[in-house]
mmCIF file of C-alpha atoms in Angstrom:
data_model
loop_
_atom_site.group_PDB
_atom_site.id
_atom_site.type_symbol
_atom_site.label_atom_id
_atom_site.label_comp_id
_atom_site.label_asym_id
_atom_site.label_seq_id
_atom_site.Cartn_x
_atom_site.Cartn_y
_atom_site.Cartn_z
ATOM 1 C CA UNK A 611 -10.802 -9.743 8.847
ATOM 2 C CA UNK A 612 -12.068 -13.124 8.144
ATOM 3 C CA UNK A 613 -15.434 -14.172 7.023
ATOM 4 C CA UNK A 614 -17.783 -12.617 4.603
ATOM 5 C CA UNK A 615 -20.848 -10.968 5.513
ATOM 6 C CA UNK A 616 -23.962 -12.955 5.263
ATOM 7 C CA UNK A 617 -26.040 -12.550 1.886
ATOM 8 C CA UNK A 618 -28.816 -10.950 3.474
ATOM 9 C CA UNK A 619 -26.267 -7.735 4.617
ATOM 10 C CA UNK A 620 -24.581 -8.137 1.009
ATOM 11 C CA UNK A 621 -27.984 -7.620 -0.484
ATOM 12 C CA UNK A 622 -28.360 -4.646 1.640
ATOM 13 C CA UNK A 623 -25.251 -3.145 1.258
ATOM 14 C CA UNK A 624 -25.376 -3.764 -2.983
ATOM 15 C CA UNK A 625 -27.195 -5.916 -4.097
ATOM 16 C CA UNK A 626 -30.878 -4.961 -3.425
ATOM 17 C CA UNK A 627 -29.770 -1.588 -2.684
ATOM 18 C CA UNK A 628 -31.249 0.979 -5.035
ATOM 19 C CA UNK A 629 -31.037 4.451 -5.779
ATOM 20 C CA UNK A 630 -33.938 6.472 -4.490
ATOM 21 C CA UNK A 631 -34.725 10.379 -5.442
ATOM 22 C CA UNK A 632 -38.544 9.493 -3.875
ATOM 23 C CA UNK A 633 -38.879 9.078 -0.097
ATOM 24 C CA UNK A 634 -41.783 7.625 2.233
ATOM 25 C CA UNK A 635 -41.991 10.301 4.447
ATOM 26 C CA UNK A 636 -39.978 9.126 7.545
ATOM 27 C CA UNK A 637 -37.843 11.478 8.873
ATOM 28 C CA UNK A 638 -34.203 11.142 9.664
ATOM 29 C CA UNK A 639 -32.928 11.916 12.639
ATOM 30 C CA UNK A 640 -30.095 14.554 13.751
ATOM 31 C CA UNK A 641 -28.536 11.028 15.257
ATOM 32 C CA UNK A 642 -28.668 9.538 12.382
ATOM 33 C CA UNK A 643 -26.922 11.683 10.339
ATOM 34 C CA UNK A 644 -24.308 11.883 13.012
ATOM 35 C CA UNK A 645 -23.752 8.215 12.680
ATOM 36 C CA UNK A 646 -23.239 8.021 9.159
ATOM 37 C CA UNK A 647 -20.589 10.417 9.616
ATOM 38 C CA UNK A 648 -19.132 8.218 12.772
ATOM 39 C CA UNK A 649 -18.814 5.504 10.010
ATOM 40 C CA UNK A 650 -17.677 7.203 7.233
ATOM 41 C CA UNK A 651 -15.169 9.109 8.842
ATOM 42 C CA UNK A 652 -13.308 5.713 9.473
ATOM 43 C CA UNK A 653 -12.786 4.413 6.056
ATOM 44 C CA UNK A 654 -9.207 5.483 4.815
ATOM 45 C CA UNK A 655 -7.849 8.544 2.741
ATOM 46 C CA UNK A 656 -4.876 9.030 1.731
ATOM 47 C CA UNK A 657 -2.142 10.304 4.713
ATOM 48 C CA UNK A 658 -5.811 10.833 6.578
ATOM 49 C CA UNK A 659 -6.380 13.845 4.680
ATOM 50 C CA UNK A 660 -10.147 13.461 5.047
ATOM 51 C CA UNK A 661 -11.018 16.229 2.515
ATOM 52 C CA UNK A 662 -14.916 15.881 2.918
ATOM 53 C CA UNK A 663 -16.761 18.211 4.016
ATOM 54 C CA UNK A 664 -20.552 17.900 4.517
ATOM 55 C CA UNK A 665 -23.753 20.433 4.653
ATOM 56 C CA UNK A 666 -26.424 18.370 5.238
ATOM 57 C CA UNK A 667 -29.630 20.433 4.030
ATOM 58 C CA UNK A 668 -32.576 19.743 6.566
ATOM 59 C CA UNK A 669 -34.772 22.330 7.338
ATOM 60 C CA UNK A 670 -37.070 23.195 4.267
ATOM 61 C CA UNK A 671 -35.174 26.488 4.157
ATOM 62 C CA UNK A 672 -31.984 24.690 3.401
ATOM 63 C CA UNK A 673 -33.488 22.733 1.050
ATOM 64 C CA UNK A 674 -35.165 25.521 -0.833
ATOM 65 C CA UNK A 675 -31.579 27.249 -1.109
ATOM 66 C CA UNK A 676 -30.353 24.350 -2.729
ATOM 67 C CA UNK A 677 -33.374 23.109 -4.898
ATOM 68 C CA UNK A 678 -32.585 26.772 -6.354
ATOM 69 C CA UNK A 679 -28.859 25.954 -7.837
ATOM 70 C CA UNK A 680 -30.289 22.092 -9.002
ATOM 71 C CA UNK A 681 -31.267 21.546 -12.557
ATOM 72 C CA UNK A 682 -34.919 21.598 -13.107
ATOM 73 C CA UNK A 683 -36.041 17.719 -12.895
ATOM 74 C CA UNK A 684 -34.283 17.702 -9.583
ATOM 75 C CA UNK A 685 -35.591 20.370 -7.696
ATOM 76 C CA UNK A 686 -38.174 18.788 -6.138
ATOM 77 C CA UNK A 687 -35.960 15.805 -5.758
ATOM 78 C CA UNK A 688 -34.241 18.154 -3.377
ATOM 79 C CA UNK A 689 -36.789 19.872 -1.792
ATOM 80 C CA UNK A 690 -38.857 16.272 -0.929
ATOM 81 C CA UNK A 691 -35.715 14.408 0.657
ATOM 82 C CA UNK A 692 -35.979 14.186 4.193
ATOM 83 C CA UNK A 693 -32.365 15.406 4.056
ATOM 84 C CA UNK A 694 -30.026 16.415 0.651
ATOM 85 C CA UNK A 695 -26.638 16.723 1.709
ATOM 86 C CA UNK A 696 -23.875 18.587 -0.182
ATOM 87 C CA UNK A 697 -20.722 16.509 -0.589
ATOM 88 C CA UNK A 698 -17.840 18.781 -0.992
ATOM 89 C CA UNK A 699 -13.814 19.024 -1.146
ATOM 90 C CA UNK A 700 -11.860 21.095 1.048
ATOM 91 C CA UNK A 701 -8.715 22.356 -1.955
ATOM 92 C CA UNK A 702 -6.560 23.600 1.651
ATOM 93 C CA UNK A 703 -7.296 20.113 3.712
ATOM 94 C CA UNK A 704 -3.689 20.483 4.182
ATOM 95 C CA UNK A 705 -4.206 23.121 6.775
ATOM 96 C CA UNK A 706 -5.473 20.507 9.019
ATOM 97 C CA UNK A 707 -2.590 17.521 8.753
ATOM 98 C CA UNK A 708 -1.028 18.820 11.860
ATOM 99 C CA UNK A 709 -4.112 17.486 13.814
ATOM 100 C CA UNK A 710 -4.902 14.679 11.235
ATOM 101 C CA UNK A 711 -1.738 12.824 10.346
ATOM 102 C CA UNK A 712 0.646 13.814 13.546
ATOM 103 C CA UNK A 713 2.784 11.214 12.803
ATOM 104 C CA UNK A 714 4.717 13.680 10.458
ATOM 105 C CA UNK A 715 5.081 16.841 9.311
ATOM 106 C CA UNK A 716 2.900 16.363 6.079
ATOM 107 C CA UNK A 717 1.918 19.896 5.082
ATOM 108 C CA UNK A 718 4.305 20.785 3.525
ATOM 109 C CA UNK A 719 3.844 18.284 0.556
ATOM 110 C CA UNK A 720 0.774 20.584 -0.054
ATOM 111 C CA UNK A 721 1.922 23.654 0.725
ATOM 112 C CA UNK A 722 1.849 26.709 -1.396
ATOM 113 C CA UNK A 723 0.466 27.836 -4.873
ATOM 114 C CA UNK A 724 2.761 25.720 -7.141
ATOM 115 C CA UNK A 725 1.077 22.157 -5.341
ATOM 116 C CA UNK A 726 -2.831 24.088 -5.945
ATOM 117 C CA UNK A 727 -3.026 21.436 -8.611
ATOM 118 C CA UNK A 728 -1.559 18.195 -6.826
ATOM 119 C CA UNK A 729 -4.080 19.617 -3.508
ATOM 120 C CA UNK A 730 -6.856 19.958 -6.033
ATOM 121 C CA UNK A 731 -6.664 16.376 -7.332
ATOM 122 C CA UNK A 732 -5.650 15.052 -4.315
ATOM 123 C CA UNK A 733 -9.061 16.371 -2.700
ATOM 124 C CA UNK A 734 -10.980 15.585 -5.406
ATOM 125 C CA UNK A 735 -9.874 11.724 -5.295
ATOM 126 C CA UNK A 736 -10.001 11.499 -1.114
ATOM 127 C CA UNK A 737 -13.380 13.445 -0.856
ATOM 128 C CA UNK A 738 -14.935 11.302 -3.532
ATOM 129 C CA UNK A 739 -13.402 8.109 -2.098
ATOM 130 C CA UNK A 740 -15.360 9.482 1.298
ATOM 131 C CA UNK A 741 -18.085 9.974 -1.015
ATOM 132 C CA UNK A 742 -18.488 6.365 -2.156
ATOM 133 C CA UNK A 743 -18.220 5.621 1.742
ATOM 134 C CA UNK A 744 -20.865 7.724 3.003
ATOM 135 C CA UNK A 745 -23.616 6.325 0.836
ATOM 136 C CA UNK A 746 -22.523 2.364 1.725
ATOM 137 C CA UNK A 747 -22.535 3.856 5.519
ATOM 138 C CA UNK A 748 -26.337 5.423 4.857
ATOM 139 C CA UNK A 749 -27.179 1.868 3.695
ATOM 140 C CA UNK A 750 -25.268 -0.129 6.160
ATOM 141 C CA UNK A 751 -27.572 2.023 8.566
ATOM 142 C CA UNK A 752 -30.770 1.267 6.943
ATOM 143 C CA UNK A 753 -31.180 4.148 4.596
ATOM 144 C CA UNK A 754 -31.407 4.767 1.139
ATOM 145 C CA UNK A 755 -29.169 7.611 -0.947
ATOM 146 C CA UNK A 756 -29.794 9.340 -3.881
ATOM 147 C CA UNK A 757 -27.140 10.703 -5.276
ATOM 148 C CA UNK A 758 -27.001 13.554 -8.349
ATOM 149 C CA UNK A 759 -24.603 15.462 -10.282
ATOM 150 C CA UNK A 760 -27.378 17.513 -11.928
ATOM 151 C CA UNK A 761 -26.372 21.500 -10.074
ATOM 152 C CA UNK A 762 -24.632 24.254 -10.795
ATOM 153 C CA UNK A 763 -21.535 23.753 -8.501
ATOM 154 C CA UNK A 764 -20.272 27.488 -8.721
ATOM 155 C CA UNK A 765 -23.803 28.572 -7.923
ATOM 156 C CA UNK A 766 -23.789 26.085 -4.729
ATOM 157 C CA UNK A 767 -20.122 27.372 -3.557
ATOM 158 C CA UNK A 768 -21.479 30.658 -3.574
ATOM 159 C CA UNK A 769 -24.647 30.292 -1.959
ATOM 160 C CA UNK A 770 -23.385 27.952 1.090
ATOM 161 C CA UNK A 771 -19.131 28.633 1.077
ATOM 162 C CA UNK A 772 -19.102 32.219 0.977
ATOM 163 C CA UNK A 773 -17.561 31.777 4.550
ATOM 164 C CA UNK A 774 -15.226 28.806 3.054
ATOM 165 C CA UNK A 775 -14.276 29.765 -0.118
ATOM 166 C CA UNK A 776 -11.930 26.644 -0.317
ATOM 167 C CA UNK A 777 -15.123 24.020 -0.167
ATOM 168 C CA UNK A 778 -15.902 22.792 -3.700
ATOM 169 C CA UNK A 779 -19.227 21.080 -4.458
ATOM 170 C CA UNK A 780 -18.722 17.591 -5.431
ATOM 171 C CA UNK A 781 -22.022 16.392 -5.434
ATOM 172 C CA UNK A 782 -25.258 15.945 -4.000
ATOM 173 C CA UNK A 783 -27.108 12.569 -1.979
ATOM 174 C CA UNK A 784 -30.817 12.533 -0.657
ATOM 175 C CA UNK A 785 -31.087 10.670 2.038
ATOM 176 C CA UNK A 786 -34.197 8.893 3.562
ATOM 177 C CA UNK A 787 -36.342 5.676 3.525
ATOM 178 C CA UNK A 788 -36.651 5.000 -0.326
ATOM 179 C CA UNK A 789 -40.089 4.939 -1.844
ATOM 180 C CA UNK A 790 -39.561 1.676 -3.611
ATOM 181 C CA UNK A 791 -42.824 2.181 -6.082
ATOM 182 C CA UNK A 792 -40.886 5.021 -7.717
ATOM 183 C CA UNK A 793 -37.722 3.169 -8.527
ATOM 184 C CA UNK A 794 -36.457 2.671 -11.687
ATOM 185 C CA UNK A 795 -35.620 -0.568 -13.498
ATOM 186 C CA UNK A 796 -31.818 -1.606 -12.655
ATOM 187 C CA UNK A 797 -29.701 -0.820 -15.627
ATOM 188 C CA UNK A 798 -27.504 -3.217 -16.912
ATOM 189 C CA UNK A 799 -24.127 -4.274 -15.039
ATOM 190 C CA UNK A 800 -21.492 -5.785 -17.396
ATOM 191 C CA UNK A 801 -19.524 -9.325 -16.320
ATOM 192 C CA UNK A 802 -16.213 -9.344 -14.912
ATOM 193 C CA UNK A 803 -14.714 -9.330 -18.258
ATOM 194 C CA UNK A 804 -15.419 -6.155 -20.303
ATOM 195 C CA UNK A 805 -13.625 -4.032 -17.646
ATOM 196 C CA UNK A 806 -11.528 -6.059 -15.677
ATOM 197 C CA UNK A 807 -8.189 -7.604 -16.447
ATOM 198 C CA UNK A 808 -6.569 -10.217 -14.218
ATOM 199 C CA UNK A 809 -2.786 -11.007 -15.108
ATOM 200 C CA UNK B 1076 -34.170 -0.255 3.586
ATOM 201 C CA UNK B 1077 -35.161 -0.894 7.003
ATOM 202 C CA UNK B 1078 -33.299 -2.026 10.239
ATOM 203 C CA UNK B 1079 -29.076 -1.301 10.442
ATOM 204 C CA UNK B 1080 -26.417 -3.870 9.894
ATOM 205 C CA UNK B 1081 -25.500 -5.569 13.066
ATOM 206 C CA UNK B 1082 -22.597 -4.210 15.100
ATOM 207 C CA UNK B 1083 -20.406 -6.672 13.861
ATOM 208 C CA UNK B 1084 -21.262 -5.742 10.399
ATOM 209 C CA UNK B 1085 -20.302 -2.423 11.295
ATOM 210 C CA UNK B 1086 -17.084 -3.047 12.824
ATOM 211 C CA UNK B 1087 -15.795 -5.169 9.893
ATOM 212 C CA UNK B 1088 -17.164 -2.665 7.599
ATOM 213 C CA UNK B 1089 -15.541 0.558 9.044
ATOM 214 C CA UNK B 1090 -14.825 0.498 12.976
ATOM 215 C CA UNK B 1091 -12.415 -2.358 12.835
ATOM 216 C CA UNK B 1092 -11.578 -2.419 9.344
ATOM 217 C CA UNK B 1093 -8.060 -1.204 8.797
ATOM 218 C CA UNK B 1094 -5.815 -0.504 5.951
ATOM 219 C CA UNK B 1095 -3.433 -3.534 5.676
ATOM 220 C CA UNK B 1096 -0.431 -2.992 3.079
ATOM 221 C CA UNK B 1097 1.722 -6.504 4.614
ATOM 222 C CA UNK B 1098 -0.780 -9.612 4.178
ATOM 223 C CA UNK B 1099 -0.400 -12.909 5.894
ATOM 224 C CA UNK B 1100 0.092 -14.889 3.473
ATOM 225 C CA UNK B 1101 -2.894 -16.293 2.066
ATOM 226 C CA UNK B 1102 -3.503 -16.253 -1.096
ATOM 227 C CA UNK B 1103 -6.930 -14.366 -2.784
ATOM 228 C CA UNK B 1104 -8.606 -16.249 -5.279
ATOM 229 C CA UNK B 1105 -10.402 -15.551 -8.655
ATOM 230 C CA UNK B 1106 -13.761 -16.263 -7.674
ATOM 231 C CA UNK B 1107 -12.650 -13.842 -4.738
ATOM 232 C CA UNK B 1108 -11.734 -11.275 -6.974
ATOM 233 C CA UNK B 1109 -14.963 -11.810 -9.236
ATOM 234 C CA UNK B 1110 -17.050 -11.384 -6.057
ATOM 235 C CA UNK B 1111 -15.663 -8.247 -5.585
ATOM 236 C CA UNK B 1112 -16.388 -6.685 -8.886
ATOM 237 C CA UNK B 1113 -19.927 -8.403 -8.802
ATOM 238 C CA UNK B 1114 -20.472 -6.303 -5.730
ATOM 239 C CA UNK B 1115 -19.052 -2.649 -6.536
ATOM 240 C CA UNK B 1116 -21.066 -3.020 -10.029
ATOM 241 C CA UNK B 1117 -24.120 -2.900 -8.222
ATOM 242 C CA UNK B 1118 -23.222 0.854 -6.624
ATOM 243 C CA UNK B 1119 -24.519 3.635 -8.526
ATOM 244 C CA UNK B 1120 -22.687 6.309 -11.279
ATOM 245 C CA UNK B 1121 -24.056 9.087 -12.452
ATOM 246 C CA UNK B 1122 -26.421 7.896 -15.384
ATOM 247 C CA UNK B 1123 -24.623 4.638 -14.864
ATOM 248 C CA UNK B 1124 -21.169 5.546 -16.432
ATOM 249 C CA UNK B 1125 -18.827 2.950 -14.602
ATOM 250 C CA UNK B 1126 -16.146 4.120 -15.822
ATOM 251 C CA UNK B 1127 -13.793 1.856 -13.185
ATOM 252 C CA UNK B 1128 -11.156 0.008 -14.781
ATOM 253 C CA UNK B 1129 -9.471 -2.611 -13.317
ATOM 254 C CA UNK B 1130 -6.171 -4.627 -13.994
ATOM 255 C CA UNK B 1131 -5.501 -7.186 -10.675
ATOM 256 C CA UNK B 1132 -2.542 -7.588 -10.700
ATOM 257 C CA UNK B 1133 -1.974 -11.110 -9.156
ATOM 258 C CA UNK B 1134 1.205 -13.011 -11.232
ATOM 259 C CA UNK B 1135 4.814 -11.977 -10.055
ATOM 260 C CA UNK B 1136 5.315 -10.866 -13.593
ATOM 261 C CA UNK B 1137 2.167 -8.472 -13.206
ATOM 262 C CA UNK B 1138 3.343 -7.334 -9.573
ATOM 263 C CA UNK B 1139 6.955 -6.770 -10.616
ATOM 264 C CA UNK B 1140 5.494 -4.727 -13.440
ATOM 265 C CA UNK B 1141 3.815 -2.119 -10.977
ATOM 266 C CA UNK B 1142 6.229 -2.113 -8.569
ATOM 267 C CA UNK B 1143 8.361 -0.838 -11.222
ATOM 268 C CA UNK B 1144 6.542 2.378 -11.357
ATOM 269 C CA UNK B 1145 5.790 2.342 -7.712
ATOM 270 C CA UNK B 1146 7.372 4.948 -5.295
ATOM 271 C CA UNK B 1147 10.865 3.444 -3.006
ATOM 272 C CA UNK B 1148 8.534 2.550 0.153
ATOM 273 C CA UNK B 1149 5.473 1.086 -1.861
ATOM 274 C CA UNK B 1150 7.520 -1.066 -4.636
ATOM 275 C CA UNK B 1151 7.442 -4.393 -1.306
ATOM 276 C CA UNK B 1152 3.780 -3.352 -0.861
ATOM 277 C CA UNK B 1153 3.266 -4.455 -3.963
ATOM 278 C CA UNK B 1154 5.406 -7.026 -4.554
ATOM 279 C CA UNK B 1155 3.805 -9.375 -1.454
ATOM 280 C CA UNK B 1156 0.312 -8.475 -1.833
ATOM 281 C CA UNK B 1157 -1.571 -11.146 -2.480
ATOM 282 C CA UNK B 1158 -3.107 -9.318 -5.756
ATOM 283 C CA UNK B 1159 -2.548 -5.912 -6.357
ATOM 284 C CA UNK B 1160 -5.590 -3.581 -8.536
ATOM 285 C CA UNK B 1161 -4.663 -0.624 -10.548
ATOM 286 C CA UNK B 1162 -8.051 1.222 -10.336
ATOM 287 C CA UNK B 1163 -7.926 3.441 -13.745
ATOM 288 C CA UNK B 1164 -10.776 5.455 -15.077
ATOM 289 C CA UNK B 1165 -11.635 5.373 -19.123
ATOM 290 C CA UNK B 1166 -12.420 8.863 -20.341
ATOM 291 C CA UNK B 1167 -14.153 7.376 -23.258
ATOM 292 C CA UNK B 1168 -16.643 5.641 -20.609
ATOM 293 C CA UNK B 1169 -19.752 7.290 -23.037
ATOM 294 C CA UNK B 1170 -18.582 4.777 -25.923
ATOM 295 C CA UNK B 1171 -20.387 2.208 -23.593
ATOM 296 C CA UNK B 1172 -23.429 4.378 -22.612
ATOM 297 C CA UNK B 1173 -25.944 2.950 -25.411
ATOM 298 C CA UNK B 1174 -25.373 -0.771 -23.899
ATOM 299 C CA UNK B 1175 -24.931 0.812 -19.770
ATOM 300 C CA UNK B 1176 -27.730 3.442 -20.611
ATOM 301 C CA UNK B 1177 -30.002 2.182 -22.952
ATOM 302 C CA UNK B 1178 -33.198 4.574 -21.417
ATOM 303 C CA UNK B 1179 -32.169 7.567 -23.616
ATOM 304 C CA UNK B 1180 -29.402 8.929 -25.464
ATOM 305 C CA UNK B 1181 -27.228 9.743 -23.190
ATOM 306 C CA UNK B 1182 -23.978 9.648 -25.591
ATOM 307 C CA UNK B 1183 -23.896 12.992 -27.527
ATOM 308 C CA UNK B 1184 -23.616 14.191 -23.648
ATOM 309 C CA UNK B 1185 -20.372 13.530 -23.274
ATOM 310 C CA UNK B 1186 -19.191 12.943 -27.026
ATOM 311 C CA UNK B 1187 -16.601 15.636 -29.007
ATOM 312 C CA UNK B 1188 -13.345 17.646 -28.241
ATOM 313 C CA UNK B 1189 -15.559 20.118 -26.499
ATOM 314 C CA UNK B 1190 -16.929 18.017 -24.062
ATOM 315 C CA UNK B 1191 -13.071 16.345 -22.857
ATOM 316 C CA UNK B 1192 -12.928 18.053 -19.876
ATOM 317 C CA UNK B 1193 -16.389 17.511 -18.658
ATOM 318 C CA UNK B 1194 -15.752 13.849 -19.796
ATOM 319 C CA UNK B 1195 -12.668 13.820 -17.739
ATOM 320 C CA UNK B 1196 -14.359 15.265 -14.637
ATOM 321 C CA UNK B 1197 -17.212 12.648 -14.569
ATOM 322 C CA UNK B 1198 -15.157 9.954 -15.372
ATOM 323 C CA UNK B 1199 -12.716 10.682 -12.354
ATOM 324 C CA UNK B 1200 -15.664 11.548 -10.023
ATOM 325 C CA UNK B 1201 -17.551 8.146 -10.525
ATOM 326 C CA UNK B 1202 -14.431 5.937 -11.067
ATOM 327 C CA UNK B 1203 -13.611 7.152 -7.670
ATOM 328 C CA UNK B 1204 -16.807 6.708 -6.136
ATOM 329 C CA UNK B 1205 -16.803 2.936 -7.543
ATOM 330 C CA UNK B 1206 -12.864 3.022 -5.740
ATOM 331 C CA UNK B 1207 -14.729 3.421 -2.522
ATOM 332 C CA UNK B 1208 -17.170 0.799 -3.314
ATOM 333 C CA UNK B 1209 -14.428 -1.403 -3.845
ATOM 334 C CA UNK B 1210 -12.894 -0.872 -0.730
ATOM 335 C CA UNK B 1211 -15.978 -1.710 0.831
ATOM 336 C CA UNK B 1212 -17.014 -4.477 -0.804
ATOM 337 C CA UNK B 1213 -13.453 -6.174 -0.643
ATOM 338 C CA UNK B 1214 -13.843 -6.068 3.557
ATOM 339 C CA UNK B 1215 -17.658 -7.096 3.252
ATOM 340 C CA UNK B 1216 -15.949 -10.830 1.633
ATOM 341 C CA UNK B 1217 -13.572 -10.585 4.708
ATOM 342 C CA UNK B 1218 -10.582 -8.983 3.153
ATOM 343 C CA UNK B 1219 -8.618 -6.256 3.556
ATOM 344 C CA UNK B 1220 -7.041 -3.366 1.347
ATOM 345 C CA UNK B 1221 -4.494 -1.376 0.899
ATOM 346 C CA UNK B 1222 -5.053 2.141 -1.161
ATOM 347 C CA UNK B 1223 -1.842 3.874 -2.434
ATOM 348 C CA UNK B 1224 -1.570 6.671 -4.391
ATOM 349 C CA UNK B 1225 2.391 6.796 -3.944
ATOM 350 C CA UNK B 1226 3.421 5.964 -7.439
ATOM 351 C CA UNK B 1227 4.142 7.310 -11.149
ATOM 352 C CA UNK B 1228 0.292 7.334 -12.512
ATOM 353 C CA UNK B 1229 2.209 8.455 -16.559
ATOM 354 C CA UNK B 1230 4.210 5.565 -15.781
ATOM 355 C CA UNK B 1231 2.010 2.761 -14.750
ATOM 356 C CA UNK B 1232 -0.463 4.193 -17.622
ATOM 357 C CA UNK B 1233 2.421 3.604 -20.688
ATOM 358 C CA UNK B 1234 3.071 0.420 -18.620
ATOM 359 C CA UNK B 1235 -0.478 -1.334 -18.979
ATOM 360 C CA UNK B 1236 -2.698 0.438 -21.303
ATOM 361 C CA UNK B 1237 -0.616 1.011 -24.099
ATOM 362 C CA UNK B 1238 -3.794 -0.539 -25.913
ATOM 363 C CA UNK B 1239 -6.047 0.881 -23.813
ATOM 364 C CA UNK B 1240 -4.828 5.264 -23.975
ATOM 365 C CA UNK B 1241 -8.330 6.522 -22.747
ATOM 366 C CA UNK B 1242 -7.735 4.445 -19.300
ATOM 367 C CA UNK B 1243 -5.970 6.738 -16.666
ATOM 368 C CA UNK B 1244 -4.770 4.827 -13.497
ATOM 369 C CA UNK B 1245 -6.290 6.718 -10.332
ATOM 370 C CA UNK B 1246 -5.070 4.767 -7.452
ATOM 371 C CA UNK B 1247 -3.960 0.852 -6.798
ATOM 372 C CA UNK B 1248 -4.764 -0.959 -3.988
ATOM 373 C CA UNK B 1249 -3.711 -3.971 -3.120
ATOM 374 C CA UNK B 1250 -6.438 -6.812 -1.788
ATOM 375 C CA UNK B 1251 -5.521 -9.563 0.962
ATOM 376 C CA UNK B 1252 -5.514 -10.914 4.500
ATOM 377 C CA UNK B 1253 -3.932 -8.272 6.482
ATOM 378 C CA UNK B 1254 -0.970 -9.143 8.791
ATOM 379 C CA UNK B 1255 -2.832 -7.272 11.986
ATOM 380 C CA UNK B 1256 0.844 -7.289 13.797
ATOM 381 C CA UNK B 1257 2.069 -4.431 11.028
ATOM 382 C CA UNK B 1258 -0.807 -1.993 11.062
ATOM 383 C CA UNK B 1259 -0.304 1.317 11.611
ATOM 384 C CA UNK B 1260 -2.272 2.944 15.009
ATOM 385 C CA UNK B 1261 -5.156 4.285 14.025
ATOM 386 C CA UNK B 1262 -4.728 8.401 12.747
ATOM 387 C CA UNK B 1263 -7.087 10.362 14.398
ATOM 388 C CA UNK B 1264 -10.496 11.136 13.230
ATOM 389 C CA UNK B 1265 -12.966 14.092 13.926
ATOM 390 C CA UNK B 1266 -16.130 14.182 15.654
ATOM 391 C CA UNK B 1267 -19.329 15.490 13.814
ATOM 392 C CA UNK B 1268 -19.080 19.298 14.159
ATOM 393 C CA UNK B 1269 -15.936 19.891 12.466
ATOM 394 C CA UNK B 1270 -16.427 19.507 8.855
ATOM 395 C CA UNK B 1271 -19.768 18.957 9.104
ATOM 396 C CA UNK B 1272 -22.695 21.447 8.867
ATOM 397 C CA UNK B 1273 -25.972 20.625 9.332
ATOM 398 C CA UNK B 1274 -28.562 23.213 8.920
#
């Protein structure tokens, strides 16, 4: 590492970057998606647990299936995105750390019912970290996210997981090409010093 | 949003970028640590919550501190980092929501005894999303982190926010200029198809 990133990729990346629930109609591609993944994939979790798991909702089917578990004012949030994808949390990523962190025998740490609560927390805090990278790796790509907490998650787990009952629903993110007349003022962002501390 | 990042963009962001937990030496300073939190502010939390804490700590005193609490094969991480952040979430983030949310009245959402677990929930959930923007904004000013959740979270919490009780530490992370020589080869990482659905 070295030198920042110019301003104009800053502005990009947070500064002019906005959150979008309206779209302009451009599709995104199955190669996009794909990408965002390529990049996400590479910022770290802890021991490499990777937790995430992704269903990207696509086809207007999808969509309707998930626009049906969203609270009412985002439903057609959902159903307009070119693509609404559900972040989620795998509670047994341990079952992969043989293939994911060979450089020891990590599983074990996780293993069994009296570490459900350590796995829990420890996939809620990886998956979300993953979170916070996919939507910087949708805008370092070009798109725009909109992200929303507003679903039932146990009605989401049961509509898509019934094959993986171990996926939780974290949350959901539109993704597209924002429609920038339907944006809403920026709220405010504090200073540095009403919740930071430097000592 | 329009056209990608540049490769090079891309690379520092997430295809080269590596976590560093030995530094070279260089120091990080304020205004570099400012930047950083002037940056991750900008990402979006649900109904704009931030509920990220952060105490950076950058003294000996303040490292010393943390490495108290930190597990055998962190407490050197933290002691040579060139700063070292506890990233703590404050489950009383909806005391701030009439200044961070001024469009409605967003805090009887999240206010009472009844509402602590839901409070709790959110708060970790965003807190960690703004833990991956800070990750990502550190390397987009040309630095390099080091995540750790290897240490005693009760601990670290009695330790630095015994005037603060509603802030829970989460993870720490230490910020610098990586020393390339003691990086770790790179854990594998899965293509697309297998925790990813798209449909």
């Amino acid at each position: 590492m070295a030198a920042p990133l110019g301003e104009s990729a800053l502005d990009q990346l947070f500064r002019d970057a906005r959150t979008c629930q309206w779209f302009d109609g451009r599709e995104v591609t199955d190669e996009q998606i794909e990408a965002i993944w390529d990049l996400l994939r590479m910022a770290p979790t802890s021991m490499n647990q990777l937790p995430l798991r992704v269903v990207w909702c696509k086809s207007p089917e999808a969509k309707e299936r998930l626009a049906a578990h969203a609270m009412e004012g985002n439903k057609d949030k959902v159903r307009q995105a070119p693509v609404c994808a559900i972040l989620a949390y795998d509670t047994q990523f341990h079952e992969f750390m043989p293939q994911l962190f060979p450089v020891s025998d990590a599983k074990p740490l996780f293993d069994g019912p009296g570490k459900a609560a350590f796995r829990q927390t420890s996939a809620f805090r990886n998956a979300t970290l993953q979170g916070g990278y996919f939507i910087m790796a949708a805008r370092a790509l070009g798109l725009d996210c909109g992200p929303m907490s507003g679903f039932d998650n146990a009605g989401v787990d049961g509509e898509f997981f019934a094959d993986a009952p171990s996926w939780k629903s974290n949350f959901i993110c539109s993704v597209g090409y924002g429609d920038r007349s339907r944006v809403h003022e920026r709220l405010p962002r504090p200073a540095f010093p009403q919740f930071n501390r430097l000592i």
